[in-house]
CSV table of C-alpha atoms in Angstrom, one decimal:
chain,number,residue,atom,x,y,z
A,1,MET,CA,-289.1,13.7,167.7
A,2,THR,CA,-287.2,11.5,165.7
A,3,ASP,CA,-286.8,8.4,167.5
A,4,ASN,CA,-289.1,5.7,166.3
A,5,PHE,CA,-292.3,6.1,168.0
A,6,ASN,CA,-294.2,7.1,164.8
A,7,GLU,CA,-292.3,4.2,162.9
A,8,GLN,CA,-293.5,1.8,165.5
A,9,SER,CA,-297.1,3.3,165.7
A,10,LYS,CA,-297.1,3.2,161.9
A,11,ALA,CA,-296.3,-1.1,162.1
A,12,PHE,CA,-298.6,-1.2,164.9
A,13,LEU,CA,-301.6,0.0,162.5
A,14,ALA,CA,-300.4,-2.2,159.8
A,15,TRP,CA,-300.4,-5.0,161.7
A,16,PHE,CA,-303.9,-4.2,163.3
A,17,LEU,CA,-305.0,-4.3,159.1
A,18,SER,CA,-303.5,-7.3,158.7
A,19,HIS,CA,-305.9,-9.3,160.1
A,20,PRO,CA,-309.3,-10.3,158.4
A,21,GLY,CA,-312.3,-8.2,160.3
A,22,ALA,CA,-309.8,-5.3,161.0
A,23,TYR,CA,-311.2,-1.6,160.5
A,24,PHE,CA,-310.3,1.1,161.1
A,25,SER,CA,-312.2,3.9,160.4
A,26,ASP,CA,-310.3,7.0,158.2
A,27,LYS,CA,-311.4,9.6,160.3
A,28,VAL,CA,-309.7,8.5,162.6
A,29,ALA,CA,-305.7,8.9,163.7
A,30,LEU,CA,-303.0,7.4,165.9
A,31,GLU,CA,-301.4,10.9,167.2
A,32,ASP,CA,-298.4,11.2,169.1
A,33,PHE,CA,-299.4,13.1,172.6
A,34,ARG,CA,-296.0,13.0,174.6
A,35,SER,CA,-295.7,16.5,174.3
A,36,ARG,CA,-298.2,16.5,177.5
A,37,ASP,CA,-297.0,13.2,179.4
A,38,ALA,CA,-300.1,11.6,177.7
A,39,GLY,CA,-298.1,8.6,175.2
A,40,ARG,CA,-300.2,7.4,171.8
A,41,GLY,CA,-303.8,8.1,171.8
A,42,LEU,CA,-306.7,8.4,168.7
A,43,ALA,CA,-308.0,11.4,167.5
A,44,ALA,CA,-310.6,12.5,164.8
A,45,LYS,CA,-309.5,13.1,161.4
A,46,ALA,CA,-312.6,14.6,160.7
A,47,ASP,CA,-315.9,15.1,162.4
A,48,ILE,CA,-317.1,12.2,163.4
A,49,LYS,CA,-320.9,11.5,164.0
A,50,LYS,CA,-322.9,9.8,167.1
A,51,GLY,CA,-322.9,6.4,166.4
A,52,GLU,CA,-319.9,5.5,163.8
A,53,VAL,CA,-317.6,2.9,164.7
A,54,LEU,CA,-314.2,4.1,165.1
A,55,PHE,CA,-312.3,0.6,164.6
A,56,ARG,CA,-313.1,-2.9,165.2
A,57,VAL,CA,-311.0,-5.6,166.7
A,58,PRO,CA,-311.3,-9.2,165.4
A,59,ARG,CA,-311.4,-11.5,168.6
A,60,ASN,CA,-308.5,-13.4,167.1
A,61,ILE,CA,-306.1,-10.9,168.3
A,62,VAL,CA,-307.1,-10.1,171.6
A,63,LEU,CA,-303.9,-11.4,173.4
A,64,SER,CA,-305.7,-13.9,175.7
A,65,GLN,CA,-304.5,-17.6,177.3
A,66,ARG,CA,-307.0,-18.7,174.2
A,67,THR,CA,-305.5,-17.1,171.4
A,68,SER,CA,-301.9,-17.6,172.6
A,69,GLU,CA,-300.1,-20.6,170.8
A,70,LEU,CA,-298.8,-21.6,174.2
A,71,SER,CA,-302.5,-22.3,174.8
A,72,THR,CA,-301.6,-24.9,171.8
A,73,VAL,CA,-298.3,-26.4,172.6
A,74,ALA,CA,-298.2,-26.8,176.6
A,75,PRO,CA,-301.9,-26.0,177.7
A,76,HIS,CA,-300.9,-27.6,180.6
A,77,VAL,CA,-298.4,-24.9,181.2
A,78,LEU,CA,-301.7,-23.1,182.0
A,79,GLU,CA,-303.7,-25.3,184.0
A,80,ASN,CA,-304.8,-23.5,187.4
A,81,LEU,CA,-302.6,-20.7,187.9
A,82,GLY,CA,-306.3,-17.9,187.2
A,83,ASP,CA,-307.1,-15.9,185.2
A,84,TRP,CA,-304.7,-13.2,185.7
A,85,ASN,CA,-301.8,-15.4,186.3
A,86,ALA,CA,-302.1,-17.3,183.4
A,87,LEU,CA,-302.2,-14.4,181.3
A,88,VAL,CA,-299.0,-12.9,182.8
A,89,VAL,CA,-297.3,-16.4,182.1
A,90,VAL,CA,-298.9,-15.7,177.7
A,91,LEU,CA,-297.1,-12.0,178.0
A,92,LEU,CA,-294.0,-13.9,179.5
A,93,TYR,CA,-294.3,-16.2,176.9
A,94,GLU,CA,-295.1,-13.9,173.9
A,95,TYR,CA,-292.4,-11.5,174.6
A,96,SER,CA,-290.3,-14.5,174.8
A,97,GLN,CA,-290.8,-15.3,171.3
A,98,GLY,CA,-289.9,-11.7,170.0
A,99,ASP,CA,-289.9,-11.2,166.5
A,100,LYS,CA,-291.7,-15.0,166.3
A,101,SER,CA,-294.3,-13.8,168.3
A,102,PRO,CA,-297.1,-12.6,166.2
A,103,TRP,CA,-298.2,-10.1,168.7
A,104,LYS,CA,-294.6,-8.4,168.2
A,105,ALA,CA,-295.9,-5.6,166.4
A,106,TYR,CA,-298.0,-4.6,169.8
A,107,PHE,CA,-295.4,-5.2,172.2
A,108,ASP,CA,-293.3,-2.3,170.5
A,109,ILE,CA,-295.6,0.2,171.7
A,110,LEU,CA,-296.8,-1.2,175.1
A,111,PRO,CA,-294.6,0.9,177.3
A,112,SER,CA,-291.6,-0.7,179.1
A,113,SER,CA,-291.7,1.5,182.1
A,114,PHE,CA,-294.4,2.9,184.8
A,115,ASP,CA,-294.6,5.2,187.4
A,116,THR,CA,-297.1,3.4,188.9
A,117,LEU,CA,-297.0,2.8,193.1
A,118,MET,CA,-295.3,-0.8,192.8
A,119,TYR,CA,-291.9,0.8,191.0
A,120,TRP,CA,-292.4,4.1,193.5
A,121,ASN,CA,-288.9,3.5,196.1
A,122,ARG,CA,-289.5,3.5,199.9
A,123,GLN,CA,-287.8,7.6,200.3
A,124,GLU,CA,-290.9,8.0,197.6
A,125,LEU,CA,-293.9,5.5,199.1
A,126,GLU,CA,-292.9,7.8,202.7
A,127,TRP,CA,-295.0,10.5,201.3
A,128,LEU,CA,-298.2,8.4,201.0
A,129,LYS,CA,-297.7,6.7,204.2
A,130,GLU,CA,-301.0,8.0,205.7
A,131,SER,CA,-302.7,7.2,202.5
A,132,ALA,CA,-304.5,3.6,203.0
A,133,VAL,CA,-303.6,3.7,198.7
A,134,VAL,CA,-299.7,2.3,200.2
A,135,GLU,CA,-301.4,-1.1,201.7
A,136,LYS,CA,-302.8,-1.7,198.4
A,137,ILE,CA,-299.9,-1.9,196.4
A,138,GLY,CA,-298.9,-5.5,197.0
A,139,LYS,CA,-296.0,-6.0,195.4
A,140,GLU,CA,-294.6,-8.4,198.2
A,141,GLU,CA,-297.3,-10.6,197.8
A,142,ALA,CA,-296.9,-10.2,194.0
A,143,GLU,CA,-293.8,-11.2,194.2
A,144,THR,CA,-294.6,-14.3,196.7
A,145,ASP,CA,-296.8,-15.5,194.0
A,146,PHE,CA,-294.4,-15.3,191.1
A,147,ARG,CA,-291.7,-17.0,193.2
A,148,GLU,CA,-294.4,-19.5,193.9
A,149,SER,CA,-296.5,-20.2,190.4
A,150,ILE,CA,-294.6,-18.3,187.7
A,151,VAL,CA,-290.7,-19.1,188.5
A,152,PRO,CA,-290.7,-22.6,189.1
A,153,LEU,CA,-293.0,-22.8,185.8
A,154,VAL,CA,-290.6,-20.4,183.9
A,155,HIS,CA,-287.6,-22.6,184.7
A,156,LYS,CA,-289.4,-26.1,184.1
A,157,HIS,CA,-290.2,-24.9,180.6
A,158,ASN,CA,-287.2,-22.8,179.8
A,159,ASP,CA,-287.3,-24.7,175.9
A,160,LEU,CA,-291.0,-22.7,175.9
A,161,PHE,CA,-289.5,-19.1,177.4
A,162,ASN,CA,-287.1,-18.3,174.9
A,163,PHE,CA,-286.0,-14.9,175.4
A,164,SER,CA,-284.4,-12.6,173.4
A,165,PRO,CA,-281.0,-10.9,174.1
A,166,ASN,CA,-282.9,-7.7,174.4
A,167,SER,CA,-285.1,-9.3,177.6
A,168,LEU,CA,-284.2,-6.8,180.8
A,169,GLY,CA,-280.7,-6.1,179.0
A,170,ILE,CA,-280.4,-9.8,179.1
A,171,HIS,CA,-277.1,-11.3,176.8
A,172,GLY,CA,-277.2,-14.9,175.0
A,173,ALA,CA,-280.5,-16.0,173.8
A,174,GLY,CA,-282.2,-18.9,175.7
A,175,ARG,CA,-280.3,-18.8,178.7
A,176,ILE,CA,-282.7,-19.7,181.2
A,177,LEU,CA,-283.8,-16.0,183.5
A,178,LEU,CA,-282.6,-15.7,187.1
A,179,GLU,CA,-285.3,-15.3,189.7
A,180,ASP,CA,-285.2,-11.7,190.4
A,181,GLU,CA,-284.8,-11.4,186.4
A,182,ILE,CA,-288.4,-13.2,185.8
A,183,ILE,CA,-290.5,-11.1,188.8
A,184,THR,CA,-288.8,-8.1,187.3
A,185,LEU,CA,-290.4,-9.4,183.9
A,186,GLY,CA,-293.8,-10.3,185.7
A,187,HIS,CA,-293.9,-7.0,187.1
A,188,ARG,CA,-294.0,-5.8,184.1
A,189,MET,CA,-296.1,-8.3,182.5
A,190,ALA,CA,-298.7,-7.7,185.3
A,191,SER,CA,-298.1,-3.2,185.2
A,192,LEU,CA,-299.4,-4.3,181.6
A,193,ILE,CA,-302.1,-6.0,182.5
A,194,GLN,CA,-303.0,-3.6,185.2
A,195,SER,CA,-303.4,-0.5,182.8
A,196,TYR,CA,-304.6,-2.1,179.7
A,197,SER,CA,-306.5,-5.5,180.4
A,198,PHE,CA,-309.7,-5.6,179.8
A,199,ASP,CA,-312.2,-7.5,180.8
A,200,VAL,CA,-314.1,-9.6,177.3
A,201,SER,CA,-316.9,-11.5,177.4
A,202,TYR,CA,-317.2,-15.1,175.9
A,203,SER,CA,-318.5,-15.5,172.1
A,204,GLU,CA,-321.7,-17.6,171.7
A,205,ASP,CA,-319.0,-20.5,170.7
A,206,ASP,CA,-317.5,-19.7,174.0
A,207,ARG,CA,-320.2,-19.5,175.8
A,208,THR,CA,-321.8,-23.5,174.2
A,209,THR,CA,-318.3,-25.1,174.4
A,210,GLY,CA,-318.6,-24.3,178.3
A,211,MET,CA,-315.1,-22.1,178.2
A,212,GLY,CA,-316.9,-19.3,179.6
A,213,GLN,CA,-317.9,-22.1,182.8
A,214,ASP,CA,-316.0,-21.2,186.7
A,215,VAL,CA,-314.6,-17.6,185.8
A,216,GLU,CA,-313.9,-15.7,189.3
A,217,MET,CA,-315.6,-12.6,188.6
A,218,GLU,CA,-314.1,-9.1,190.4
A,219,ASP,CA,-316.2,-7.0,193.0
A,220,TRP,CA,-314.7,-3.7,192.2
A,221,GLU,CA,-315.6,-2.6,196.1
A,222,GLU,CA,-312.9,-4.9,197.2
A,223,ASP,CA,-310.4,-4.2,194.8
A,224,ALA,CA,-310.4,-5.4,191.9
A,225,GLU,CA,-307.8,-3.6,189.3
A,226,PRO,CA,-310.0,-0.8,187.9
A,227,ASN,CA,-309.9,-2.4,184.0
A,228,SER,CA,-312.6,-1.4,181.3
A,229,SER,CA,-315.4,-3.8,180.6
A,230,ALA,CA,-315.6,-4.7,176.8
A,231,SER,CA,-319.1,-5.3,177.1
A,232,GLY,CA,-322.5,-5.0,175.6
A,233,GLU,CA,-324.7,-6.7,178.0
A,234,SER,CA,-324.8,-7.3,182.1
A,235,ASP,CA,-321.5,-6.5,183.8
A,236,ALA,CA,-322.8,-9.9,186.0
A,237,GLU,CA,-322.3,-12.1,182.3
A,238,ALA,CA,-318.9,-14.3,182.6
A,239,THR,CA,-316.1,-12.4,181.1
A,240,PHE,CA,-312.2,-13.1,180.6
A,241,LYS,CA,-309.4,-10.7,180.9
A,242,GLY,CA,-307.4,-10.2,177.9
A,243,MET,CA,-305.3,-7.2,175.8
A,244,VAL,CA,-307.3,-5.7,173.3
A,245,PRO,CA,-304.9,-4.3,170.7
A,246,MET,CA,-305.8,-0.4,169.8
A,247,ALA,CA,-308.7,-0.1,172.6
A,248,ASP,CA,-305.5,0.5,174.7
A,249,MET,CA,-304.2,3.6,173.0
A,250,LEU,CA,-307.4,5.9,173.7
A,251,ASN,CA,-306.5,7.7,176.4
A,252,ALA,CA,-308.8,8.9,179.6
A,253,ASP,CA,-310.3,12.2,180.5
A,254,ALA,CA,-312.9,11.8,183.4
A,255,ALA,CA,-314.3,15.5,182.4
A,256,LYS,CA,-314.9,14.2,178.7
A,257,ASN,CA,-316.2,11.5,180.3
A,258,ASN,CA,-318.4,11.6,183.3
A,259,SER,CA,-321.8,10.8,182.0
A,260,THR,CA,-323.2,8.9,179.4
A,261,ASP,CA,-323.8,12.1,177.8
A,262,LEU,CA,-320.2,13.0,177.7
A,263,LYS,CA,-318.8,10.2,177.0
A,264,GLN,CA,-316.8,9.9,173.3
A,265,ALA,CA,-316.6,6.3,172.8
A,266,ARG,CA,-317.8,3.1,173.9
A,267,LEU,CA,-316.2,-0.6,173.4
A,268,ILE,CA,-319.1,-3.4,172.4
A,269,PHE,CA,-319.1,-6.9,171.2
A,270,ASP,CA,-320.1,-9.3,169.2
A,271,ASP,CA,-319.2,-12.7,168.6
A,272,SER,CA,-316.6,-12.1,166.2
A,273,GLY,CA,-315.1,-8.8,167.7
A,274,LEU,CA,-314.6,-5.5,169.7
A,275,GLU,CA,-316.2,-2.6,168.5
A,276,MET,CA,-315.5,0.8,169.3
A,277,THR,CA,-318.2,3.3,168.8
A,278,ALA,CA,-318.8,7.0,168.4
A,279,THR,CA,-321.0,8.1,171.5
A,280,LYS,CA,-321.7,11.5,170.8
A,281,HIS,CA,-320.6,13.9,168.1
A,282,ILE,CA,-316.6,14.4,168.0
A,283,LYS,CA,-314.9,17.3,166.2
A,284,GLU,CA,-312.0,17.5,163.7
A,285,GLY,CA,-309.1,17.9,165.3
A,286,GLN,CA,-310.0,16.3,168.8
A,287,GLU,CA,-308.7,13.7,170.5
A,288,ILE,CA,-310.9,10.4,171.1
A,289,PHE,CA,-311.4,9.8,175.4
A,290,ASN,CA,-312.2,6.4,177.2
A,291,ASP,CA,-312.4,6.8,181.0
A,292,TYR,CA,-310.9,4.6,183.4
A,293,GLY,CA,-314.9,4.8,186.0
A,294,ASP,CA,-315.3,7.4,188.9
A,295,LEU,CA,-311.9,6.4,190.6
A,296,PRO,CA,-310.4,8.8,193.3
A,297,GLN,CA,-306.7,9.9,192.7
A,298,SER,CA,-305.4,7.9,194.8
A,299,GLU,CA,-306.2,4.9,192.8
A,300,LEU,CA,-305.1,6.0,189.6
A,301,LEU,CA,-301.9,7.0,191.3
A,302,ARG,CA,-301.6,3.1,192.1
A,303,CYS,CA,-303.0,1.5,188.9
A,304,TYR,CA,-302.3,4.2,186.1
A,305,GLY,CA,-299.4,6.1,187.4
A,306,TYR,CA,-301.0,9.9,187.1
A,307,VAL,CA,-303.2,12.0,189.4
A,308,ALA,CA,-306.0,14.2,187.4
A,309,ALA,CA,-307.8,17.2,188.9
A,310,SER,CA,-311.0,16.1,186.7
A,311,HIS,CA,-311.3,12.4,189.2
A,312,ALA,CA,-311.4,15.3,192.2
A,313,GLU,CA,-315.0,14.4,192.8
A,314,TYR,CA,-314.4,10.9,193.1
A,315,ASP,CA,-312.0,11.0,196.1
A,316,VAL,CA,-311.6,9.5,199.0
A,317,ALA,CA,-310.2,9.3,202.4
A,318,GLU,CA,-309.4,6.1,204.3
A,319,ILE,CA,-309.2,7.0,208.0
A,320,LYS,CA,-308.0,3.4,209.7
A,321,ALA,CA,-310.6,2.6,212.5
A,322,GLN,CA,-307.9,2.2,215.2
A,323,VAL,CA,-307.5,5.8,215.1
A,324,PHE,CA,-311.4,6.7,216.2
A,325,ILE,CA,-310.8,3.0,218.5
A,326,ASP,CA,-307.7,5.3,220.1
A,327,LYS,CA,-309.3,8.4,220.8
A,328,LEU,CA,-312.8,7.2,222.0
A,329,LEU,CA,-310.6,4.8,225.0
A,330,GLU,CA,-308.9,7.6,225.9
A,331,HIS,CA,-312.5,8.7,227.2
A,332,HIS,CA,-314.3,5.5,228.1
A,333,PRO,CA,-311.2,3.2,229.2
A,334,LEU,CA,-312.3,-0.6,229.0
A,335,GLU,CA,-310.9,-3.6,230.4
A,336,LYS,CA,-308.8,-5.3,227.8
A,337,THR,CA,-311.1,-8.6,227.7
A,338,ASP,CA,-314.2,-6.2,227.8
A,339,LYS,CA,-312.8,-4.3,224.5
A,340,GLN,CA,-311.9,-7.2,222.7
A,341,GLU,CA,-315.3,-8.9,223.1
A,342,ARG,CA,-316.8,-5.3,221.6
A,343,LEU,CA,-314.7,-5.7,218.9
A,344,GLU,CA,-314.9,-9.3,218.0
A,345,TYR,CA,-318.9,-8.8,218.0
A,346,LEU,CA,-318.8,-5.4,215.9
A,347,LYS,CA,-316.4,-7.5,213.7
A,348,VAL,CA,-318.9,-10.3,213.1
A,349,LYS,CA,-321.7,-8.0,212.5
A,350,GLY,CA,-320.1,-6.2,209.9
A,351,ILE,CA,-319.9,-2.9,211.6
A,352,LEU,CA,-315.8,-2.8,212.1
A,353,GLU,CA,-313.3,-2.9,209.4
A,354,ASP,CA,-309.7,-1.9,208.9
A,355,TYR,CA,-310.5,1.5,207.2
A,356,TYR,CA,-313.4,4.1,206.9
A,357,LEU,CA,-314.3,5.6,203.9
A,358,PHE,CA,-315.1,9.4,203.3
A,359,ARG,CA,-315.7,11.5,200.6
A,360,LYS,CA,-315.9,15.6,200.8
A,361,GLN,CA,-319.1,16.4,203.2
A,362,GLN,CA,-320.9,19.3,203.9
A,363,SER,CA,-323.1,17.8,206.6
A,364,TYR,CA,-322.0,15.6,209.6
A,365,PHE,CA,-324.4,12.3,208.0
A,366,SER,CA,-324.2,10.8,204.3
A,367,GLU,CA,-325.4,7.5,203.1
A,368,ASP,CA,-322.4,6.8,200.6
A,369,ASP,CA,-319.6,7.5,203.5
A,370,ASP,CA,-319.1,5.0,207.1
A,371,MET,CA,-319.9,7.0,209.2
A,372,SER,CA,-322.6,5.4,210.5
A,373,GLU,CA,-320.0,2.4,211.1
A,374,VAL,CA,-318.0,4.4,212.9
A,375,LEU,CA,-321.1,5.4,214.9
A,376,ILE,CA,-322.1,2.5,216.1
A,377,LEU,CA,-318.6,1.3,216.7
A,378,LEU,CA,-318.2,4.7,218.9
A,379,ASN,CA,-321.6,3.9,220.2
A,380,ILE,CA,-320.7,0.7,221.7
A,381,LEU,CA,-317.4,1.2,222.9
A,382,ASN,CA,-318.6,4.0,224.9
A,383,MET,CA,-321.2,1.8,226.9
A,384,SER,CA,-321.8,0.4,229.9
A,385,ARG,CA,-321.2,-3.1,230.7
A,386,HIS,CA,-324.7,-3.1,230.9
A,387,GLU,CA,-325.9,-1.2,228.3
A,388,PHE,CA,-323.4,-3.4,225.3
A,389,LEU,CA,-325.5,-6.5,226.8
A,390,THR,CA,-328.9,-5.2,225.7
A,391,ALA,CA,-328.2,-3.9,223.3
A,392,LYS,CA,-326.4,-7.4,222.3
A,393,THR,CA,-329.2,-9.5,222.9
A,394,GLN,CA,-331.4,-6.6,220.4
A,395,PHE,CA,-329.3,-7.0,217.5
A,396,ASP,CA,-329.7,-10.8,217.8
A,397,ALA,CA,-333.3,-11.0,218.5
A,398,THR,CA,-334.0,-9.9,214.8
A,399,SER,CA,-332.4,-8.8,211.6
A,400,GLU,CA,-334.0,-5.6,211.8
A,401,ALA,CA,-333.0,-4.5,215.5
A,402,LEU,CA,-329.4,-3.3,214.1
A,403,LYS,CA,-331.0,-1.2,211.0
A,404,GLU,CA,-333.0,0.6,213.0
A,405,TYR,CA,-330.3,1.1,216.0
A,406,ARG,CA,-328.2,2.5,212.9
A,407,GLY,CA,-331.2,4.9,211.8
A,408,THR,CA,-331.5,6.1,215.4
A,409,ILE,CA,-327.3,7.0,216.1
A,410,THR,CA,-327.3,8.8,212.9
A,411,SER,CA,-329.9,11.5,213.6
A,412,LEU,CA,-328.2,11.4,216.9
A,413,ARG,CA,-331.9,11.3,218.6
A,414,ALA,CA,-330.4,8.4,220.8
A,415,TYR,CA,-327.8,10.7,222.6
A,416,THR,CA,-327.8,11.9,226.0
A,417,ASN,CA,-325.8,15.3,225.7
A,418,GLY,CA,-322.6,13.4,227.7
A,419,ALA,CA,-322.5,10.6,225.3
A,420,LYS,CA,-323.0,13.0,221.9
A,421,ASP,CA,-320.3,15.1,223.5
A,422,VAL,CA,-318.2,12.3,223.8
A,423,ILE,CA,-318.7,10.9,220.4
A,424,VAL,CA,-318.4,14.0,219.0
A,425,GLU,CA,-315.3,15.1,220.4
A,426,THR,CA,-313.9,11.3,219.7
A,427,ILE,CA,-314.7,11.7,216.0
A,428,LEU,CA,-313.0,15.2,215.7
A,429,ASN,CA,-310.3,14.7,217.1
A,430,ALA,CA,-309.7,11.5,215.3
A,431,LEU,CA,-310.0,13.7,212.2
A,432,GLN,CA,-308.0,16.1,213.3
A,433,GLU,CA,-305.4,13.3,213.7
A,434,PHE,CA,-305.3,12.3,210.2
A,435,TYR,CA,-305.5,16.4,208.4
A,436,ASN,CA,-302.0,16.5,211.1
A,437,LYS,CA,-300.6,14.0,210.0
A,438,THR,CA,-301.4,14.0,206.4
A,439,VAL,CA,-300.6,18.0,205.4
A,440,SER,CA,-297.2,17.3,207.5
A,441,GLY,CA,-296.1,15.6,204.6
A,442,LEU,CA,-296.8,17.9,202.2
A,443,SER,CA,-294.5,20.5,200.0
A,444,SER,CA,-294.7,23.8,201.1
A,445,SER,CA,-294.9,24.6,197.9
A,446,GLU,CA,-297.6,22.6,196.7
A,447,ARG,CA,-300.5,25.0,196.4
A,448,ALA,CA,-298.1,27.0,194.3
A,449,ASP,CA,-296.9,24.3,191.9
A,450,ASN,CA,-300.0,22.9,191.4
A,451,ASP,CA,-301.4,26.5,190.3
A,452,LYS,CA,-297.9,27.3,188.0
A,453,ALA,CA,-298.3,24.0,186.1
A,454,GLY,CA,-302.3,24.6,185.5
A,455,GLY,CA,-303.5,20.5,185.9
A,456,LYS,CA,-300.6,20.1,183.8
A,457,ILE,CA,-297.2,18.4,183.6
A,458,ILE,CA,-294.0,20.9,184.5
A,459,ARG,CA,-292.0,20.0,181.8
A,460,THR,CA,-288.2,20.4,183.3
A,461,GLU,CA,-289.1,18.2,186.4
A,462,THR,CA,-287.5,15.0,187.2
A,463,GLN,CA,-289.1,11.8,188.0
A,464,SER,CA,-288.8,12.7,191.9
A,465,ASP,CA,-290.8,16.0,191.0
A,466,ARG,CA,-293.0,14.6,189.2
A,467,ARG,CA,-293.7,11.9,192.1
A,468,LYS,CA,-294.2,14.5,194.8
A,469,ARG,CA,-296.1,16.2,193.5
A,470,MET,CA,-299.1,13.9,192.8
A,471,ALA,CA,-298.4,12.4,196.0
A,472,ASP,CA,-298.8,16.3,197.6
A,473,ALA,CA,-301.9,15.6,195.2
A,474,VAL,CA,-303.5,12.5,196.8
A,475,ILE,CA,-302.5,14.0,200.4
A,476,ARG,CA,-304.2,17.6,199.7
A,477,ALA,CA,-307.5,15.8,198.5
A,478,GLU,CA,-307.7,12.9,201.5
A,479,ALA,CA,-306.6,15.8,203.8
A,480,ASP,CA,-309.4,18.8,202.6
A,481,ILE,CA,-311.7,16.2,203.1
A,482,ALA,CA,-311.2,15.2,206.6
A,483,GLN,CA,-311.5,18.7,207.1
A,484,SER,CA,-314.6,19.0,204.7
A,485,TRP,CA,-315.7,16.5,208.2
A,486,ILE,CA,-313.8,18.1,210.9
A,487,VAL,CA,-316.2,21.2,209.6
A,488,ALA,CA,-319.2,19.8,209.5
A,489,TYR,CA,-318.3,17.7,213.3
A,490,ARG,CA,-317.0,20.6,214.5
A,491,ALA,CA,-320.4,22.8,213.6
A,492,LEU,CA,-322.4,19.8,216.3
A,493,SER,CA,-320.0,20.7,219.3
A,494,ASP,CA,-321.0,24.5,219.2
């Protein structure tokens, strides 16, 4: 490859090392891994011992609202934006400065296009229509947010956002960007944050001056963006979101990082900087990997634009509650008001969700899945009116009553034969419907293509081929999970 890819890598490394406090081990190299569709990455030039420092990032080159010139020249611009949107605006500002930005060499090596679900067209997203991941993309919500908060801000302060002629192919530096142009750039910057940013712990100076206060903490279980946490302390401490040059050059591989003993490198912090340290012996020639956590392939695809067989053990299937409700009501119809009362009550009690989550299963119940909630939902809907009112009174009388009921129904001890048959058949019908809909969209050659590829990209495939293959991998995983539950519950009905 004779393009300027490697020249940009060299320029980036030189820029990185030009900052006081920066360090880059002579045992590490920034390599070109495009031949396996992995972009840049770090590799060991010599054997590296556990505990050796791979590189050190000074805090002043972590790109955030605290280090950007924007926070000095116009601090009011970043007020009331929240950590995420503030960083979007900071990236827009620094990008608009072109050669004048201190982070120009860093921007040059960051991607300008993405394969995440945000960039798939409607036809491509149809391949994933049975997966809950589609509803997590949030493109329309993001664009509404951009139009309401970021577009007016950029237009109001167009003297600050002096976009160069090459931004989006725009001609004429300094002209005001159109709304759609700002939104396109906003998506690009937000995608960089989603894929490359870290949650960085505050320094002692930050904490003593109050900069670490009132930071919104993100909950991974509530669909927080899966950025890495750059911290040597508890995840509960206050953090800010920032772009950490060099730390984001490590590619991920769950197969090499699925346990503490196998993890190759860890990013820790102190008050002066962030340090990437080897957590195991790394042999000469090996690529050095980080990992994105225990993410299912659907989340890898949504957030990072790829799938990996090494993440298959984390795959989940999220099935709409309405599917289970509809199948139960086929057996036990309820008056509209009665049904709504029961569903509202279950929602208040935290039982009724939009989706229920399942992992691949060998038996009819697991503590790691949402089947206990499904069983409570179906049993409450299957009760007579008198039974429901009695159960409601018991559940409201003591906080332990619902917990005890959960334990009873999951062991199936409380079922009459008739009730058990209805519940098991309902679950089987719901799972089978989900399975049938998911597999109906799979490519007929999906299994053969996966075998042929050996888990790697087939270099001749088009972008559309690649996206279909990745969608098939997600859908196949979710269908297989449903099938595993079907087998487990079918055993109960035999």
